[in-house]
CSV table of C-alpha atoms in Angstrom, one decimal:
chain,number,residue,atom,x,y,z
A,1,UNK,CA,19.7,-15.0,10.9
A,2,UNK,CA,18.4,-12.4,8.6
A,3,UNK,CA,20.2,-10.3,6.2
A,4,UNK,CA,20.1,-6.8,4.0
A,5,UNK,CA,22.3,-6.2,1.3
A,6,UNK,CA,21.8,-4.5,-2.1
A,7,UNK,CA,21.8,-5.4,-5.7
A,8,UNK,CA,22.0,-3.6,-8.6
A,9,UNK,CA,18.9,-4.4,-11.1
A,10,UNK,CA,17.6,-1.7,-13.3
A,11,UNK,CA,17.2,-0.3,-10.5
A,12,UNK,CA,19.3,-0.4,-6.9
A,13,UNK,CA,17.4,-3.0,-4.8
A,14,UNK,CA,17.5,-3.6,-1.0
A,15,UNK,CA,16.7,-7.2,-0.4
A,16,UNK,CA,16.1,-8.3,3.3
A,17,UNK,CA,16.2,-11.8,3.8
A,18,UNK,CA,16.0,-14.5,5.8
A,19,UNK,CA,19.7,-16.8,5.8
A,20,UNK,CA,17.5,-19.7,4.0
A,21,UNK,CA,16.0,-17.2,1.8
A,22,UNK,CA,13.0,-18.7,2.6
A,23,UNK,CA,11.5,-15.1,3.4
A,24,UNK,CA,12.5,-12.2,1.6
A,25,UNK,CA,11.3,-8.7,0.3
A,26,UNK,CA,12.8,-6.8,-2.4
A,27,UNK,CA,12.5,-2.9,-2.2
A,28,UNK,CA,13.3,-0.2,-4.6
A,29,UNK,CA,13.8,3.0,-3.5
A,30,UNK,CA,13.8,4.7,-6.8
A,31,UNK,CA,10.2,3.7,-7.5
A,32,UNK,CA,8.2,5.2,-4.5
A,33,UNK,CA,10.2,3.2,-1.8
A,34,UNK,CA,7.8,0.5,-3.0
A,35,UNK,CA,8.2,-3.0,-1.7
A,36,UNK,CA,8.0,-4.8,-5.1
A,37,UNK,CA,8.3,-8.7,-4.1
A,38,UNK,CA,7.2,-10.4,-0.8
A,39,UNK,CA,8.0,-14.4,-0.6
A,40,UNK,CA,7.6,-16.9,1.7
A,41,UNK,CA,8.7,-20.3,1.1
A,42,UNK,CA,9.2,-20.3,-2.5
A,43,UNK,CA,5.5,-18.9,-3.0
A,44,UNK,CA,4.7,-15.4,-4.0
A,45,UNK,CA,2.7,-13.4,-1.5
A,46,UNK,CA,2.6,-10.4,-3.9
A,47,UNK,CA,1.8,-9.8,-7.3
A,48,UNK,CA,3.8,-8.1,-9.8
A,49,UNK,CA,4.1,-6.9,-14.0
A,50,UNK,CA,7.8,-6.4,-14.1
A,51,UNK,CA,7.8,-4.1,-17.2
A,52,UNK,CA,5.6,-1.4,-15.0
A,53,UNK,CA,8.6,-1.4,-12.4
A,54,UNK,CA,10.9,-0.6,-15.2
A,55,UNK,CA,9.5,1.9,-17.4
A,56,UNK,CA,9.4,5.3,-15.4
A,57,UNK,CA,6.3,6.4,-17.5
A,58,UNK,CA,3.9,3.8,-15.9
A,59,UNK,CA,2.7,3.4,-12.5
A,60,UNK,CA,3.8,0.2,-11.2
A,61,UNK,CA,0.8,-3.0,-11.4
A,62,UNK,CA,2.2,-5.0,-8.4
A,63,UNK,CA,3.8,-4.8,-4.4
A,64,UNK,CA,2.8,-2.6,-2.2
A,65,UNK,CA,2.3,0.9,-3.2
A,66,UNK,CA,2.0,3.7,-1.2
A,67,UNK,CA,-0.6,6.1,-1.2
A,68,UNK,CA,0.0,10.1,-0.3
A,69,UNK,CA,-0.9,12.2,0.7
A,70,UNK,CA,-4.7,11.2,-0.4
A,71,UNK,CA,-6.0,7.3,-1.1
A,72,UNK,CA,-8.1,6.6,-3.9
A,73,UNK,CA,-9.2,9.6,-5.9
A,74,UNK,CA,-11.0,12.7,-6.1
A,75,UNK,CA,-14.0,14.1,-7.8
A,76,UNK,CA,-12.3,15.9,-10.7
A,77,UNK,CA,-8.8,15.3,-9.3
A,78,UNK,CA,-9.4,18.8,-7.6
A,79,UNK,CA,-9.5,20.0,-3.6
A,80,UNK,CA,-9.4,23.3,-1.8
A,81,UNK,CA,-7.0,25.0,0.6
A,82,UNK,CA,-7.7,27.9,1.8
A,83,UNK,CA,-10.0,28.6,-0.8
A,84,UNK,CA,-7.2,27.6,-3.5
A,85,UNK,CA,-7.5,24.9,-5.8
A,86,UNK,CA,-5.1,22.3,-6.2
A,87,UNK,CA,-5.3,19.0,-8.5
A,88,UNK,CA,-3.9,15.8,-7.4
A,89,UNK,CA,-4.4,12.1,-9.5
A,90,UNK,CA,-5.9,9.5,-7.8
A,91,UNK,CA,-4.0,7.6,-5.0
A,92,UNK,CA,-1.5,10.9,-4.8
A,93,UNK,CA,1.9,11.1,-5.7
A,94,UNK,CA,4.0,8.9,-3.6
A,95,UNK,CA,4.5,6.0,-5.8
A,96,UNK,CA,6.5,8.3,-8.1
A,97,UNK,CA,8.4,10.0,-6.0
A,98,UNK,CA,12.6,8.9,-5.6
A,99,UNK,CA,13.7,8.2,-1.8
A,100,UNK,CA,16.5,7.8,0.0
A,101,UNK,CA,17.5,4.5,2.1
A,102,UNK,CA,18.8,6.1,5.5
A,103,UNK,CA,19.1,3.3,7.6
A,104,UNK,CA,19.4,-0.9,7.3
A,105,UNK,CA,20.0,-3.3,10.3
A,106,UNK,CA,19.9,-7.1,10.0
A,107,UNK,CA,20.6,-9.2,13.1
A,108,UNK,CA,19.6,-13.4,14.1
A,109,UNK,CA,16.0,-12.3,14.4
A,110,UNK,CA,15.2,-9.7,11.9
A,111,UNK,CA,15.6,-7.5,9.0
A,112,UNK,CA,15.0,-3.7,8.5
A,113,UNK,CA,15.5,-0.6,6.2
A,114,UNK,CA,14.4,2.9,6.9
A,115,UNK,CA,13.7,5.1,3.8
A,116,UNK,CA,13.2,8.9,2.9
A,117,UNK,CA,11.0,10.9,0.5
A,118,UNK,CA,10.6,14.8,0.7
A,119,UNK,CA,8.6,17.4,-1.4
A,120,UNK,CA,9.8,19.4,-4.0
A,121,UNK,CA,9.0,21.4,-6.5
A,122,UNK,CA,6.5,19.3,-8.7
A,123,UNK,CA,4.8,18.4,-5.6
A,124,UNK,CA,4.7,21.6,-4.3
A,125,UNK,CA,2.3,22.9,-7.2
A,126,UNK,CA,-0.3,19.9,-6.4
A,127,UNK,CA,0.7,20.0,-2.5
A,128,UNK,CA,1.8,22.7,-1.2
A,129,UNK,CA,3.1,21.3,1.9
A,130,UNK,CA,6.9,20.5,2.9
A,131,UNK,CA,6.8,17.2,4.3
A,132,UNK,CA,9.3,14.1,5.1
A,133,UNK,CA,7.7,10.5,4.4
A,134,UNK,CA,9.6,8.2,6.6
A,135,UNK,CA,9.1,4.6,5.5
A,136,UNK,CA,10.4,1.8,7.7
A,137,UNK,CA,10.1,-1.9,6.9
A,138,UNK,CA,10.6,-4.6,9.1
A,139,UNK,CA,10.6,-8.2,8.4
A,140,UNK,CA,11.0,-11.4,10.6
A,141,UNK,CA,9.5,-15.1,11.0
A,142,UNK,CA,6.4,-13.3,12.3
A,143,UNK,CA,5.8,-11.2,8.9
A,144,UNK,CA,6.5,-7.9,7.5
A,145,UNK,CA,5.5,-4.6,9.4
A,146,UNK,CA,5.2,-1.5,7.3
A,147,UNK,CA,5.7,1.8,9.3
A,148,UNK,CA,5.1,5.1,7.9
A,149,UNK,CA,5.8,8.7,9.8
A,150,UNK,CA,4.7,11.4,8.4
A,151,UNK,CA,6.3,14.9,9.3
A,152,UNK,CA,5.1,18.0,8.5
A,153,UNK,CA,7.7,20.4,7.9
A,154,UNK,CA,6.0,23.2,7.2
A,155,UNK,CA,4.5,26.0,9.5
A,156,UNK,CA,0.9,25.4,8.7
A,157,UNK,CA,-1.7,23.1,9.5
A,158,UNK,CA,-1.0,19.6,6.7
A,159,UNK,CA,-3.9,17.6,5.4
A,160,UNK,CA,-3.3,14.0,4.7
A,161,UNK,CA,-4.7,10.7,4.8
A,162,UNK,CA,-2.4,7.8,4.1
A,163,UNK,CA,-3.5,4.4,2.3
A,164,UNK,CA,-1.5,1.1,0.8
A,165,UNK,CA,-2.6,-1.1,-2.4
A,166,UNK,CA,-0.9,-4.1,-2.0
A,167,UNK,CA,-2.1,-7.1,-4.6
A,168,UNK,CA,-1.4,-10.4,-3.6
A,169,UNK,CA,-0.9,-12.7,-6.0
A,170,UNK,CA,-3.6,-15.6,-6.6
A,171,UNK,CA,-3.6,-17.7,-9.4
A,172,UNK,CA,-6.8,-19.6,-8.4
A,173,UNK,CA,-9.4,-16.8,-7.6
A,174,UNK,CA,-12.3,-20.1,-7.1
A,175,UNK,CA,-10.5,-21.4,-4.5
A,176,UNK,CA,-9.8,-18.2,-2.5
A,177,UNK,CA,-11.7,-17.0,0.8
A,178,UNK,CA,-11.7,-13.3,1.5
A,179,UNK,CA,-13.0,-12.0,5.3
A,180,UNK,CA,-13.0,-8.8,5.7
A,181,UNK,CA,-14.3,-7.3,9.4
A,182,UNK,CA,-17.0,-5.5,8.3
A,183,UNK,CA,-21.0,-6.2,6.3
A,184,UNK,CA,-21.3,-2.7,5.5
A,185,UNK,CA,-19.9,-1.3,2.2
A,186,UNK,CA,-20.3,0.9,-0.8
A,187,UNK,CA,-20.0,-1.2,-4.3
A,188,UNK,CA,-17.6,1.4,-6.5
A,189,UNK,CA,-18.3,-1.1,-9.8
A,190,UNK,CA,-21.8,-2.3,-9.5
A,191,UNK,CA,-22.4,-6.7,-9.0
A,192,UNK,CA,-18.9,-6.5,-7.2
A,193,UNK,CA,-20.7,-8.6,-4.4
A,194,UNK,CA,-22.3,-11.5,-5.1
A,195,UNK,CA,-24.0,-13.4,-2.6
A,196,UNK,CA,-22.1,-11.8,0.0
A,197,UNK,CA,-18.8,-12.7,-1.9
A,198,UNK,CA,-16.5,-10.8,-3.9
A,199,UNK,CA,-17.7,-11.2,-7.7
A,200,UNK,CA,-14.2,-12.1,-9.2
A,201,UNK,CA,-16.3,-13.5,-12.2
A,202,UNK,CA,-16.6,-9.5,-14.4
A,203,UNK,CA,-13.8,-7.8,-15.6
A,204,UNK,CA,-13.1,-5.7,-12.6
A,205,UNK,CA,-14.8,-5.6,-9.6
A,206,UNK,CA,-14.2,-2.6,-6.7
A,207,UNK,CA,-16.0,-2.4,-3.0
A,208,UNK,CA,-15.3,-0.6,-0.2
A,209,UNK,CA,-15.5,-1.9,3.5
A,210,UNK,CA,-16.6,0.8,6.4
A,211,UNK,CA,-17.2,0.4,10.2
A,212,UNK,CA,-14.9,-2.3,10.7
A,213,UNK,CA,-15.2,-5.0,13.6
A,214,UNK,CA,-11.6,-5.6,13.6
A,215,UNK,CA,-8.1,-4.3,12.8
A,216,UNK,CA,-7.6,-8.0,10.7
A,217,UNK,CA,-8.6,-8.8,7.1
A,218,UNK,CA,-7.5,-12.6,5.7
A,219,UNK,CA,-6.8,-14.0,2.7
A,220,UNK,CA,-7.1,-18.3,2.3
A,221,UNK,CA,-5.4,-18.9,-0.5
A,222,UNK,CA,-6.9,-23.3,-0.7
A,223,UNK,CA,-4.9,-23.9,-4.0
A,224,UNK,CA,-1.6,-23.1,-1.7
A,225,UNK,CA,-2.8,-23.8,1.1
A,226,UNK,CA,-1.4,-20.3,2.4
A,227,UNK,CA,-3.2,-17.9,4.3
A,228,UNK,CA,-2.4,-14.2,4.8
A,229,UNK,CA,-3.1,-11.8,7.2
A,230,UNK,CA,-3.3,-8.3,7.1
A,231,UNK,CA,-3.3,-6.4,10.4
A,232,UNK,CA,-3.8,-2.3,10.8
A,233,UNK,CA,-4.3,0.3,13.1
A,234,UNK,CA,-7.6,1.8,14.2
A,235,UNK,CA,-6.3,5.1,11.9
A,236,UNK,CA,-7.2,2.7,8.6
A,237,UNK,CA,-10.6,2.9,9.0
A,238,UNK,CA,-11.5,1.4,5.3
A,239,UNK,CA,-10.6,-1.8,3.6
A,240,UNK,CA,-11.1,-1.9,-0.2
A,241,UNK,CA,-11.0,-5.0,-2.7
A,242,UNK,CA,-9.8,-4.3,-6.7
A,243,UNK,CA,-9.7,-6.9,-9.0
A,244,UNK,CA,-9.6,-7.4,-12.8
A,245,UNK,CA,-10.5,-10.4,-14.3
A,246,UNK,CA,-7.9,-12.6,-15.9
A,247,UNK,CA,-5.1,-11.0,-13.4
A,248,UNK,CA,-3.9,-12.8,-10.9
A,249,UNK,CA,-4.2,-11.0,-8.0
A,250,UNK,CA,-6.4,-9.6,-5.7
A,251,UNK,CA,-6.0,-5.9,-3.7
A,252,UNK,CA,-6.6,-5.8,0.1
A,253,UNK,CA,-6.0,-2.1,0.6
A,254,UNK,CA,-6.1,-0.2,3.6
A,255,UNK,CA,-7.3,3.2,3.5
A,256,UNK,CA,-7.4,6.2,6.6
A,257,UNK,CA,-10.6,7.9,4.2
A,258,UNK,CA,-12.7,7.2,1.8
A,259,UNK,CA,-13.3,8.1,-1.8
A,260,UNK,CA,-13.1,12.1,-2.3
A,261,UNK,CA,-12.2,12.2,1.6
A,262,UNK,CA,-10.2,16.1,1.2
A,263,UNK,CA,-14.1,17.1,0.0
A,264,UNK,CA,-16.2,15.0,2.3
A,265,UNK,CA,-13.8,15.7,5.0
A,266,UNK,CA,-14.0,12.1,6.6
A,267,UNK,CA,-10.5,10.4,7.6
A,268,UNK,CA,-8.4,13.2,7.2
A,269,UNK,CA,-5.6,13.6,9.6
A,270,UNK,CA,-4.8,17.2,10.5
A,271,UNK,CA,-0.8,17.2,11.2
A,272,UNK,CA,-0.3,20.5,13.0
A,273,UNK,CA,3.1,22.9,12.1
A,274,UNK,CA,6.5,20.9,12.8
A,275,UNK,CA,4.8,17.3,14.0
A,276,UNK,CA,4.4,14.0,13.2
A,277,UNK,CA,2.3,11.1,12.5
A,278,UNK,CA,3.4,7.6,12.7
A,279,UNK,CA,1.2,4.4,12.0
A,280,UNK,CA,1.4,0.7,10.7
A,281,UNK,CA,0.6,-2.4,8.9
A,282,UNK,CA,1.7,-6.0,9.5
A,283,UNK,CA,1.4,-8.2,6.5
A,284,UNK,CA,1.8,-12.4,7.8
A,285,UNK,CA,1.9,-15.1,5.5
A,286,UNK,CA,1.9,-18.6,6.9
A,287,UNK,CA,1.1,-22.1,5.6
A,288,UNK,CA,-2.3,-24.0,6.4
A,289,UNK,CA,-0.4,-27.4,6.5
Protein backbone atom coordinates (compact mmCIF):
# COMPACT_ATOMS: atom_id res chain seq x y z
CA UNK A 1 0.00 0.00 0.00
CA UNK A 2 1.37 3.37 -0.82
CA UNK A 3 0.25 6.70 0.24
CA UNK A 4 0.34 10.70 -0.67
CA UNK A 5 -0.68 13.20 1.63
CA UNK A 6 0.77 16.70 2.48
CA UNK A 7 2.57 18.43 5.21
CA UNK A 8 3.08 21.75 5.94
CA UNK A 9 6.99 22.55 6.49
CA UNK A 10 8.29 25.83 5.48
CA UNK A 11 7.09 25.02 2.70
CA UNK A 12 3.79 22.65 1.60
CA UNK A 13 5.30 19.16 0.99
CA UNK A 14 3.79 16.19 -0.91
CA UNK A 15 5.20 13.02 0.55
CA UNK A 16 4.43 9.74 -1.30
CA UNK A 17 5.15 6.87 0.59
CA UNK A 18 5.21 3.47 0.98
CA UNK A 19 2.67 2.15 4.14
CA UNK A 20 6.10 1.01 6.00
CA UNK A 21 7.64 4.18 5.07
CA UNK A 22 10.32 2.27 4.01
CA UNK A 23 10.30 4.22 0.58
CA UNK A 24 9.35 7.69 0.31
CA UNK A 25 10.02 11.05 -1.65
CA UNK A 26 9.29 14.32 -0.38
CA UNK A 27 8.36 17.06 -3.05
CA UNK A 28 8.02 20.74 -2.90
CA UNK A 29 6.23 22.40 -5.29
CA UNK A 30 7.13 25.88 -4.36
CA UNK A 31 10.77 25.28 -5.00
CA UNK A 32 10.83 24.21 -8.79
CA UNK A 33 8.51 21.02 -8.23
CA UNK A 34 11.89 19.73 -7.05
CA UNK A 35 11.91 16.27 -5.44
CA UNK A 36 14.02 17.24 -2.38
CA UNK A 37 14.47 13.68 -0.36
CA UNK A 38 14.42 10.09 -1.92
CA UNK A 39 14.74 7.15 0.84
CA UNK A 40 14.88 3.69 0.73
CA UNK A 41 15.11 1.66 3.76
CA UNK A 42 16.12 4.18 6.20
CA UNK A 43 19.18 5.17 3.81
CA UNK A 44 19.33 8.35 1.85
CA UNK A 45 19.52 7.95 -1.87
CA UNK A 46 19.73 11.79 -2.33
CA UNK A 47 21.65 14.40 -0.99
CA UNK A 48 20.59 17.54 0.48
CA UNK A 49 21.70 21.22 2.44
CA UNK A 50 18.39 22.04 4.02
CA UNK A 51 19.06 25.77 4.49
CA UNK A 52 19.33 26.09 0.36
CA UNK A 53 15.66 24.63 0.26
CA UNK A 54 14.61 27.31 2.62
CA UNK A 55 16.04 30.48 1.76
CA UNK A 56 14.35 31.67 -1.70
CA UNK A 57 17.57 33.64 -2.55
CA UNK A 58 19.72 30.38 -3.08
CA UNK A 59 19.43 27.73 -5.52
CA UNK A 60 18.86 24.59 -3.75
CA UNK A 61 22.37 22.09 -3.18
CA UNK A 62 20.49 18.68 -3.10
CA UNK A 63 17.38 16.34 -4.89
CA UNK A 64 16.70 16.37 -8.05
CA UNK A 65 16.61 19.55 -9.89
CA UNK A 66 15.22 20.25 -13.02
CA UNK A 67 16.80 21.79 -15.79
CA UNK A 68 14.78 24.25 -18.47
CA UNK A 69 14.52 24.95 -20.81
CA UNK A 70 18.58 24.60 -21.41
CA UNK A 71 21.07 22.14 -19.17
CA UNK A 72 24.26 23.30 -18.09
CA UNK A 73 25.23 26.77 -19.25
CA UNK A 74 26.03 29.01 -22.05
CA UNK A 75 28.89 30.94 -23.32
CA UNK A 76 28.25 34.34 -21.79
CA UNK A 77 24.73 33.30 -20.56
CA UNK A 78 23.60 34.63 -24.10
CA UNK A 79 21.68 32.81 -27.27
CA UNK A 80 19.89 34.03 -30.34
CA UNK A 81 16.29 33.89 -31.67
CA UNK A 82 15.63 35.13 -34.59
CA UNK A 83 18.50 37.25 -34.58
CA UNK A 84 17.48 38.54 -30.91
CA UNK A 85 19.51 38.07 -28.00
CA UNK A 86 18.35 36.68 -24.94
CA UNK A 87 20.34 35.78 -21.57
CA UNK A 88 19.57 32.81 -19.62
CA UNK A 89 21.92 31.48 -16.29
CA UNK A 90 23.15 28.23 -16.46
CA UNK A 91 20.94 25.21 -16.07
CA UNK A 92 17.78 27.67 -16.99
CA UNK A 93 15.11 28.74 -14.85
CA UNK A 94 13.05 25.95 -13.71
CA UNK A 95 14.35 25.24 -10.37
CA UNK A 96 12.95 28.74 -9.41
CA UNK A 97 9.96 28.71 -10.81
CA UNK A 98 6.53 28.02 -8.22
CA UNK A 99 4.08 25.09 -9.56
CA UNK A 100 0.99 23.84 -9.09
CA UNK A 101 0.21 20.13 -7.79
CA UNK A 102 -2.78 19.13 -10.24
CA UNK A 103 -3.09 15.67 -9.62
CA UNK A 104 -2.13 12.78 -6.72
CA UNK A 105 -3.26 9.07 -6.74
CA UNK A 106 -1.93 6.42 -4.26
CA UNK A 107 -3.26 2.88 -4.51
CA UNK A 108 -1.69 -1.01 -3.03
CA UNK A 109 0.96 -0.63 -5.64
CA UNK A 110 1.98 2.82 -6.13
CA UNK A 111 2.29 6.44 -5.54
CA UNK A 112 1.92 9.55 -7.84
CA UNK A 113 1.65 13.44 -8.17
CA UNK A 114 1.28 15.43 -11.29
CA UNK A 115 2.58 19.03 -11.08
CA UNK A 116 2.41 22.36 -13.16
CA UNK A 117 4.73 25.27 -14.03
CA UNK A 118 3.96 28.01 -16.75
CA UNK A 119 5.87 31.09 -18.02
CA UNK A 120 5.30 34.48 -17.10
CA UNK A 121 6.50 37.49 -17.27
CA UNK A 122 10.15 37.21 -15.87
CA UNK A 123 10.56 34.32 -18.01
CA UNK A 124 9.19 35.82 -20.80
CA UNK A 125 12.10 38.43 -21.04
CA UNK A 126 14.90 35.55 -20.94
CA UNK A 127 12.35 33.02 -22.91
CA UNK A 128 10.10 34.27 -24.83
CA UNK A 129 8.09 31.25 -25.20
CA UNK A 130 4.58 30.34 -23.46
CA UNK A 131 5.05 26.97 -22.27
CA UNK A 132 3.34 24.41 -19.63
CA UNK A 133 6.06 22.00 -17.77
CA UNK A 134 4.10 19.03 -16.76
CA UNK A 135 5.99 17.07 -14.09
CA UNK A 136 4.76 13.71 -13.06
CA UNK A 137 6.36 11.46 -10.47
CA UNK A 138 5.75 8.07 -9.90
CA UNK A 139 7.01 5.86 -7.17
CA UNK A 140 6.63 2.03 -6.38
CA UNK A 141 8.82 -1.05 -5.09
CA UNK A 142 10.41 -0.85 -8.48
CA UNK A 143 11.79 2.87 -7.99
CA UNK A 144 10.93 6.33 -8.88
CA UNK A 145 10.04 7.42 -12.57
CA UNK A 146 10.30 11.05 -13.29
CA UNK A 147 8.12 12.21 -16.33
CA UNK A 148 8.32 15.51 -17.85
CA UNK A 149 5.89 16.90 -20.86
CA UNK A 150 6.73 19.77 -22.22
CA UNK A 151 3.95 21.86 -24.18
CA UNK A 152 4.48 24.55 -26.20
CA UNK A 153 1.81 27.02 -26.03
CA UNK A 154 2.77 29.38 -28.18
CA UNK A 155 2.42 29.76 -32.08
CA UNK A 156 5.99 29.47 -32.97
CA UNK A 157 8.59 27.00 -33.33
CA UNK A 158 10.07 26.41 -29.17
CA UNK A 159 13.73 25.57 -28.55
CA UNK A 160 14.47 23.40 -25.56
CA UNK A 161 16.54 20.74 -24.28
CA UNK A 162 15.66 19.34 -20.89
CA UNK A 163 18.25 17.95 -18.30
CA UNK A 164 18.08 16.70 -14.33
CA UNK A 165 21.03 17.12 -11.57
CA UNK A 166 20.17 14.81 -9.14
CA UNK A 167 23.11 14.25 -6.29
CA UNK A 168 23.04 11.22 -4.44
CA UNK A 169 24.25 11.23 -1.32
CA UNK A 170 27.67 9.21 -0.49
CA UNK A 171 29.44 9.57 2.51
CA UNK A 172 32.33 7.20 1.46
CA UNK A 173 33.46 8.44 -2.04
CA UNK A 174 36.60 5.44 -1.73
CA UNK A 175 34.29 2.90 -1.65
CA UNK A 176 32.01 3.99 -4.52
CA UNK A 177 31.90 2.44 -8.20
CA UNK A 178 30.64 4.70 -10.88
CA UNK A 179 29.76 3.02 -14.60
CA UNK A 180 28.77 5.07 -16.89
CA UNK A 181 27.86 3.57 -20.69
CA UNK A 182 30.17 5.38 -22.46
CA UNK A 183 34.69 5.87 -22.81
CA UNK A 184 34.34 8.97 -24.65
CA UNK A 185 34.13 12.37 -22.84
CA UNK A 186 35.11 15.95 -22.52
CA UNK A 187 36.83 16.76 -18.96
CA UNK A 188 35.06 20.38 -18.02
CA UNK A 189 37.66 20.64 -14.82
CA UNK A 190 40.98 19.31 -16.01
CA UNK A 191 42.46 15.65 -13.94
CA UNK A 192 38.58 14.85 -13.34
CA UNK A 193 39.52 11.29 -14.67
CA UNK A 194 42.08 9.52 -13.22
CA UNK A 195 43.04 6.32 -14.44
CA UNK A 196 39.82 5.87 -16.07
CA UNK A 197 38.00 6.83 -12.74
CA UNK A 198 36.33 9.76 -11.54
CA UNK A 199 39.04 11.89 -9.57
CA UNK A 200 36.95 12.55 -6.28
CA UNK A 201 40.42 13.39 -4.72
CA UNK A 202 40.49 17.73 -6.03
CA UNK A 203 38.14 20.03 -4.91
CA UNK A 204 35.65 19.70 -7.69
CA UNK A 205 35.84 17.53 -10.49
CA UNK A 206 33.30 17.89 -13.74
CA UNK A 207 33.21 15.31 -17.04
CA UNK A 208 30.88 14.85 -19.49
CA UNK A 209 29.95 11.45 -21.05
CA UNK A 210 28.88 11.35 -25.07
CA UNK A 211 27.89 8.44 -27.37
CA UNK A 212 26.41 6.32 -24.91
CA UNK A 213 26.27 2.33 -25.14
CA UNK A 214 23.31 2.26 -23.05
CA UNK A 215 20.22 4.07 -21.55
CA UNK A 216 21.75 2.82 -17.74
CA UNK A 217 24.36 4.49 -15.57
CA UNK A 218 25.02 2.79 -11.81
CA UNK A 219 26.07 3.81 -8.79
CA UNK A 220 27.70 0.95 -6.06
CA UNK A 221 27.54 2.46 -3.07
CA UNK A 222 30.14 -0.69 -1.02
CA UNK A 223 30.01 1.20 2.36
CA UNK A 224 25.98 0.52 2.11
CA UNK A 225 26.02 -1.93 0.21
CA UNK A 226 23.28 -0.08 -1.99
CA UNK A 227 23.35 0.23 -5.51
CA UNK A 228 21.42 2.68 -7.69
CA UNK A 229 20.35 2.81 -11.00
CA UNK A 230 19.57 5.44 -13.26
CA UNK A 231 17.72 4.65 -16.44
CA UNK A 232 16.80 7.27 -19.49
CA UNK A 233 15.57 7.58 -22.76
CA UNK A 234 17.53 7.65 -25.99
CA UNK A 235 16.48 11.76 -25.94
CA UNK A 236 19.34 12.14 -22.86
CA UNK A 237 22.02 11.70 -25.01
CA UNK A 238 24.77 12.95 -22.21
CA UNK A 239 25.61 11.89 -18.79
CA UNK A 240 27.63 14.34 -16.58
CA UNK A 241 29.47 13.76 -13.12
CA UNK A 242 29.95 16.96 -10.55
CA UNK A 243 31.56 16.63 -7.48
CA UNK A 244 33.14 18.86 -4.77
CA UNK A 245 35.37 17.51 -2.44
CA UNK A 246 34.43 17.26 1.20
CA UNK A 247 30.58 16.96 0.01
CA UNK A 248 28.99 14.06 0.20
CA UNK A 249 27.46 13.46 -2.77
CA UNK A 250 28.00 12.78 -6.16
CA UNK A 251 25.82 14.15 -9.44
CA UNK A 252 24.71 11.67 -12.19
CA UNK A 253 22.94 14.08 -14.42
CA UNK A 254 21.24 13.43 -17.52
CA UNK A 255 21.43 15.92 -20.20
CA UNK A 256 19.37 16.02 -23.97
CA UNK A 257 22.66 18.59 -25.12
CA UNK A 258 25.63 19.46 -24.25
CA UNK A 259 27.42 22.57 -22.90
CA UNK A 260 26.38 25.84 -25.00
CA UNK A 261 23.93 23.39 -26.96
CA UNK A 262 21.33 26.66 -28.16
CA UNK A 263 24.85 27.82 -29.96
CA UNK A 264 26.34 24.57 -31.13
CA UNK A 265 22.92 23.51 -32.04
CA UNK A 266 23.40 19.76 -30.89
CA UNK A 267 20.45 18.18 -28.70
CA UNK A 268 17.99 20.73 -29.13
CA UNK A 269 14.52 19.68 -29.47
CA UNK A 270 12.45 21.76 -31.80
CA UNK A 271 8.62 21.65 -30.27
CA UNK A 272 6.58 22.94 -33.17
CA UNK A 273 3.33 25.63 -32.38
CA UNK A 274 0.71 23.95 -29.87
CA UNK A 275 2.63 20.31 -29.31
CA UNK A 276 4.22 18.41 -26.98
CA UNK A 277 7.09 16.57 -25.75
CA UNK A 278 7.06 13.95 -23.20
CA UNK A 279 10.13 11.87 -21.91
CA UNK A 280 11.51 9.99 -18.65
CA UNK A 281 13.85 8.93 -16.05
CA UNK A 282 13.62 5.94 -13.67
CA UNK A 283 15.75 6.30 -10.65
CA UNK A 284 16.08 2.42 -8.63
CA UNK A 285 17.66 1.94 -5.49
CA UNK A 286 18.02 -1.55 -4.21
CA UNK A 287 20.27 -3.34 -1.56
CA UNK A 288 23.40 -5.58 -2.61
CA UNK A 289 22.62 -8.00 0.34
Amino acid sequence: MFTCYAKQDQFETYVLASEDRQIYIEVVPERGCIISKYMYNNESIFYLEQETLEDLSKNIRGGNPILFPISSYLVDETYYYKDTAYQLKQHGFARNLVGQVIHTSADDNSASITLEMVDNEETLIRYPFHFKLIMQYTLNENGLSIQATIHNMDDKVMPFYLGYHPYFYVADKENLALQVPSSTYKEMIPNSIVEDKFNFNQDESNVIYDQLQSNSCEMIDHTRQLKVTITSEDVYQYIVLWALQGKPFVCIEPWMAPVNGMNVGQGIQLLEANQSHTSTIQIKAESLI
